[in-house]
Short mmCIF file of C-alpha atoms in Angstrom, two decimals:
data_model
loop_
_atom_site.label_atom_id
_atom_site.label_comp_id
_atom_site.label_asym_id
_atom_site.label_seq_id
_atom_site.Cartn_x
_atom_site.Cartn_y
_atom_site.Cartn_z
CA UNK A 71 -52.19 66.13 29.57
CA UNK A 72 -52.30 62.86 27.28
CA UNK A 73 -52.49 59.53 29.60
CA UNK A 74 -49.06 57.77 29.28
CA UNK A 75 -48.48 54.15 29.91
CA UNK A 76 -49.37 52.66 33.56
CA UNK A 77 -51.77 55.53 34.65
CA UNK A 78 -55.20 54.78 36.25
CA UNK A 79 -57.41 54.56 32.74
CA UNK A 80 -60.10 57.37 33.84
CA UNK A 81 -63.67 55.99 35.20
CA UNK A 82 -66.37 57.67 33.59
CA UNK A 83 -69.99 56.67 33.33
CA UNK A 84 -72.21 57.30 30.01
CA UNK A 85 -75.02 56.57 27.78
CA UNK A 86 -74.54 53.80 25.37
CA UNK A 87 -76.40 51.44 22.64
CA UNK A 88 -76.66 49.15 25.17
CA UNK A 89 -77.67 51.77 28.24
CA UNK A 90 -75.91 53.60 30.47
CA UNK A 91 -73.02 52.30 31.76
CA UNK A 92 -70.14 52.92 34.16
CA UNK A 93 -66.61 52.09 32.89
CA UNK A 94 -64.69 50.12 35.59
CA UNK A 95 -68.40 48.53 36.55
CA UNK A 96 -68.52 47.18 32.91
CA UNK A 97 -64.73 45.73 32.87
CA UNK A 98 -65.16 44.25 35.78
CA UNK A 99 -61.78 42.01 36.35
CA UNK A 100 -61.73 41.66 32.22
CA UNK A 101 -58.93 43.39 30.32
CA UNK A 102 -60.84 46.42 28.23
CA UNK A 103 -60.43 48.32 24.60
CA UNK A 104 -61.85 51.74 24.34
CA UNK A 105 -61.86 53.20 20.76
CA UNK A 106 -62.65 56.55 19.55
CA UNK A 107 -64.29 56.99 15.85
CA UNK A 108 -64.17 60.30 14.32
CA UNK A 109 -68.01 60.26 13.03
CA UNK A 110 -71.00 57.67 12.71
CA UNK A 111 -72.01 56.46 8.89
CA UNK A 112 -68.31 56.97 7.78
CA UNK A 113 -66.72 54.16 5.39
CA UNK A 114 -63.49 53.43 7.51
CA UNK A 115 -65.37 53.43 11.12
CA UNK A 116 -68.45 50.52 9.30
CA UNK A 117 -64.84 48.50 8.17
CA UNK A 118 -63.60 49.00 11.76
CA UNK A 119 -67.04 48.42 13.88
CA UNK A 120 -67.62 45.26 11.42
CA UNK A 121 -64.40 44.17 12.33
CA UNK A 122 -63.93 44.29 16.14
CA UNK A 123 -67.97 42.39 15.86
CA UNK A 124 -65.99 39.47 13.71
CA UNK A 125 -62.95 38.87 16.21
CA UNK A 126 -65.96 38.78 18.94
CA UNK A 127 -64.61 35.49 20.03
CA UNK A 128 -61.28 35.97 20.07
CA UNK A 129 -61.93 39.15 22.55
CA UNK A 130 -63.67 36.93 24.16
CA UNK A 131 -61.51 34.13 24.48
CA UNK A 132 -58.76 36.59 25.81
CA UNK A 133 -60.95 38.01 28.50
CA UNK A 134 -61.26 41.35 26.98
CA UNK A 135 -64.12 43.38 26.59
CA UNK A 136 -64.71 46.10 24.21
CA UNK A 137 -66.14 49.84 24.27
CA UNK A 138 -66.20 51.80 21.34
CA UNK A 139 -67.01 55.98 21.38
CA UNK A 140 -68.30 58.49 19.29
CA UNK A 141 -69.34 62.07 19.62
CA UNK A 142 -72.49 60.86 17.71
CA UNK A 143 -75.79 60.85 19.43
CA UNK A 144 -77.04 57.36 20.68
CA UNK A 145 -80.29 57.23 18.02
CA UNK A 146 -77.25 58.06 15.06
CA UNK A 147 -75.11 55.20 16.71
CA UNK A 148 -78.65 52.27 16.55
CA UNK A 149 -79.12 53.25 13.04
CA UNK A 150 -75.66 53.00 11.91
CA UNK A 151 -75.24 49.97 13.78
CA UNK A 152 -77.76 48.42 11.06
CA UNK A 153 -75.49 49.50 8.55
CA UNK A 154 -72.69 48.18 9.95
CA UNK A 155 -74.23 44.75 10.41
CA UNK A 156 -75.97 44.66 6.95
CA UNK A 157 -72.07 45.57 5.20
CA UNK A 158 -69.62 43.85 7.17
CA UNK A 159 -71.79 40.14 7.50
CA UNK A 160 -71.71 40.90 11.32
CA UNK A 161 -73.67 41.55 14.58
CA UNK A 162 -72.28 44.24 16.76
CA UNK A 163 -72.97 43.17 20.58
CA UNK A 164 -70.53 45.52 22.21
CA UNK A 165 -71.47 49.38 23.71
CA UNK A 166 -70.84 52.07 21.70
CA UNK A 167 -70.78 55.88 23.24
CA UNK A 168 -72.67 58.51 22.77
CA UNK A 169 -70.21 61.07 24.15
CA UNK A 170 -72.14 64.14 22.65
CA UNK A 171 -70.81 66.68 24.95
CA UNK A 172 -67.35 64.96 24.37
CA UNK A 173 -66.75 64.18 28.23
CA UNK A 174 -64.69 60.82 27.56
CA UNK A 175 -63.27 62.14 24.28
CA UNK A 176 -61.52 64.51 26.55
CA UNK A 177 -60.81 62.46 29.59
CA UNK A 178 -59.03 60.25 27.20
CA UNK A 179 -57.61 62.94 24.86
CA UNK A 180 -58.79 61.99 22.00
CA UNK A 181 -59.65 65.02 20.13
CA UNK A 182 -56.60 66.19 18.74
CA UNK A 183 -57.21 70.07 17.76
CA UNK A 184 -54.48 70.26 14.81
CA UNK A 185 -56.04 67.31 13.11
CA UNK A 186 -59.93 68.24 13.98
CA UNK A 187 -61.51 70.16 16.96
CA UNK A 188 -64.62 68.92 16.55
CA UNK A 189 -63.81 65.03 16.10
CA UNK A 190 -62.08 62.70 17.85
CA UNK A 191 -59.35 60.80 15.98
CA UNK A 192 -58.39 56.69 16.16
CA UNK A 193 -57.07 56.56 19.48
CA UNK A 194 -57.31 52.89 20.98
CA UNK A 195 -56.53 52.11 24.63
CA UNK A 196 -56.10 49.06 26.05
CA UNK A 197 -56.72 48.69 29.95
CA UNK A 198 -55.73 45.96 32.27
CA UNK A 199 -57.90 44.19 35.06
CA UNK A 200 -55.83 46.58 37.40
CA UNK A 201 -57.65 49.47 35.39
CA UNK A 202 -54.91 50.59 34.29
CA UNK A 203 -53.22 51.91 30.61
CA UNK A 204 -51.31 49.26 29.28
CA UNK A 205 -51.12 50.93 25.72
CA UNK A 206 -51.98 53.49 23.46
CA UNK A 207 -52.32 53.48 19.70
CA UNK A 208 -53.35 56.73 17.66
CA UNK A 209 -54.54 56.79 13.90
CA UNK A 210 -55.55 59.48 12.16
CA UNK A 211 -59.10 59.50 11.09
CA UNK A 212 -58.02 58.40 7.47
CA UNK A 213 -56.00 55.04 8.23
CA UNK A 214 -57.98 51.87 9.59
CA UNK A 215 -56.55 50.12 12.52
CA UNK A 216 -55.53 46.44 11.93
CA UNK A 217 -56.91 44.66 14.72
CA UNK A 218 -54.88 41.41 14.05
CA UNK A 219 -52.19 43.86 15.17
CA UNK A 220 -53.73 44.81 18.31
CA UNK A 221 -55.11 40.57 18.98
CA UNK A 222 -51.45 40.37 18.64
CA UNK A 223 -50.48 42.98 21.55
CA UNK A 224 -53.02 41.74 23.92
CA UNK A 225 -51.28 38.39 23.80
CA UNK A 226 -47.89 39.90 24.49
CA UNK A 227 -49.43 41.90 27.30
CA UNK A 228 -51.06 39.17 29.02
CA UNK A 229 -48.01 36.51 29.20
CA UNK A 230 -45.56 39.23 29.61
CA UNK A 231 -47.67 40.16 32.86
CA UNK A 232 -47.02 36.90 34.28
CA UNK A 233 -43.80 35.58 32.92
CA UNK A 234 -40.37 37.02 32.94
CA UNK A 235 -40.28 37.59 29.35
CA UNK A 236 -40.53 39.87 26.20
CA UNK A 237 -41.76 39.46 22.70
CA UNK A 238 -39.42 39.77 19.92
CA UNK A 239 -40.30 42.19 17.10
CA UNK A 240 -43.40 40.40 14.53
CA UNK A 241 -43.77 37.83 17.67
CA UNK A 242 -46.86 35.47 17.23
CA UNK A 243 -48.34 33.51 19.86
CA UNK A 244 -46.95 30.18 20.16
CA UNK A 245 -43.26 31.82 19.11
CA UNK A 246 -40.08 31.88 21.02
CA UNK A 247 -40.22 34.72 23.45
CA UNK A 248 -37.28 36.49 25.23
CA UNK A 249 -35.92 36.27 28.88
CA UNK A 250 -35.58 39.74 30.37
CA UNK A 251 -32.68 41.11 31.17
CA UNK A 252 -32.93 40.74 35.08
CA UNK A 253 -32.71 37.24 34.92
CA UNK A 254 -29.23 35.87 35.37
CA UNK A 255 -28.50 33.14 32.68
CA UNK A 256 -28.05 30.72 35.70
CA UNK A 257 -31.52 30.97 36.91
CA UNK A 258 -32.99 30.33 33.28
CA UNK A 259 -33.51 26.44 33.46
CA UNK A 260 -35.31 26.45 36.53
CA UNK A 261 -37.63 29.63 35.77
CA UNK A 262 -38.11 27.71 32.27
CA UNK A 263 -37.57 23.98 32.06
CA UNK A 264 -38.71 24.11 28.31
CA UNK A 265 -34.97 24.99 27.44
CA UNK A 266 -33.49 28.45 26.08
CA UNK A 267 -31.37 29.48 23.41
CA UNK A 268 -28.16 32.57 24.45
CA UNK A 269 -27.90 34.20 21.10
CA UNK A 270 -25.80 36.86 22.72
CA UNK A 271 -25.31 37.40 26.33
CA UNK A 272 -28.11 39.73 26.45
CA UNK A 273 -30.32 38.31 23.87
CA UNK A 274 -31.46 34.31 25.74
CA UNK A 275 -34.96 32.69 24.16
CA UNK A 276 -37.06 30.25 25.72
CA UNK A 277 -40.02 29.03 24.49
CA UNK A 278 -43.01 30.68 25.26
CA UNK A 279 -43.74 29.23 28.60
CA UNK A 280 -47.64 29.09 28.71
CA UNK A 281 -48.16 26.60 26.11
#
């Protein structure tokens, strides 16, 4: 069975380019991204590797730390990592996996038989400091991610924890955000002095109330 939303992300401990590691000992209280790549040395996993190294800092700067997989043997995934670095104008810092006997890939469900049974496709979880899944994306090994995009989600994930509030669709941090339904329109001002807008009864904004 796939993992859904809110399950415990699997623990798992394996080799990687920067040694062996266990999972929830590496995230520590940090939100995490594991990613799956279908092979090492292919042209869409250099663009991707190259650019999760360039938005180092903003991982960083949102307390989220990266993992990134492949059924590739560890002395495949130091060599490529060259190649990534030498293409892309970067310097990739995080783990990659060497899960040659596919242990994660499976944990995670990441191999997807109809599209390949031998590799896994794009599937990118990110994992809360509670260790567990707070979402899922799955690309098929020809389409890129867009990281932006998922930037984007961890921002929405990490005031939504906290605050009473949703994210309109194309939201941007600094935006208007939504109140959720469960709070009554009289309790708005004094959950969020900033002021709110009611567009419709069940459609109030506020502004988002961490800046």
């Amino acid at each position: 069975m796939s993992l859904r939303l809110g399950d415990a992300a699997p623990n798992f401990t394996a080799k990687t380019t920067i040694g062996e590691i266990n999972f929830y000992e590496y995230l520590g209280d940090s939100w995490g991204i594991l990613f799956s790549h279908p092979a090492d040395f292919t042209p869409v996993c250099t663009t991707e590797l190259g650019k999760t190294a360039l938005l180092n800092g903003e991982f960083t700067k949102r307390n989220v730390k990266v993992l990134a997989l492949s059924v590739d043997p560890l002395d495949k995934h130091k060599s490529w990592i060259g190649d990534i670095n030498e293409t892309q104008n970067c310097h990739v810092d995080f783990p990659i996996i060497a899960d040659e006997d596919k242990t994660v890939a499976n944990l995670y469900g990441m191999i997807h038989p109809n599209a390949s049974e031998t590799f896994t496709v794009r599937s990118l979880f990110v994992i809360g400091p509670d260790k567990k899944v707070k979402l899922t994306i799955t690309y098929p090994a020809s389409t890129g991610r867009n990281f932006h995009e998922v930037l984007r989600v961890i921002d929405s994930l990490q005031l939504t924890a906290n605050y009473s509030v949703a994210t309109p669709a194309d939201w941007k941090d600094g935006e208007d955000v939504i109140v959720v339904p469960a709070v009554k329109t009289e309790d708005i001002p004094a959950k969020f002095p900033k002021g709110h807008k009611i567009i419709k009864p069940y459609l109030r904004t506020t502004p988002q109330p961490n800046k």
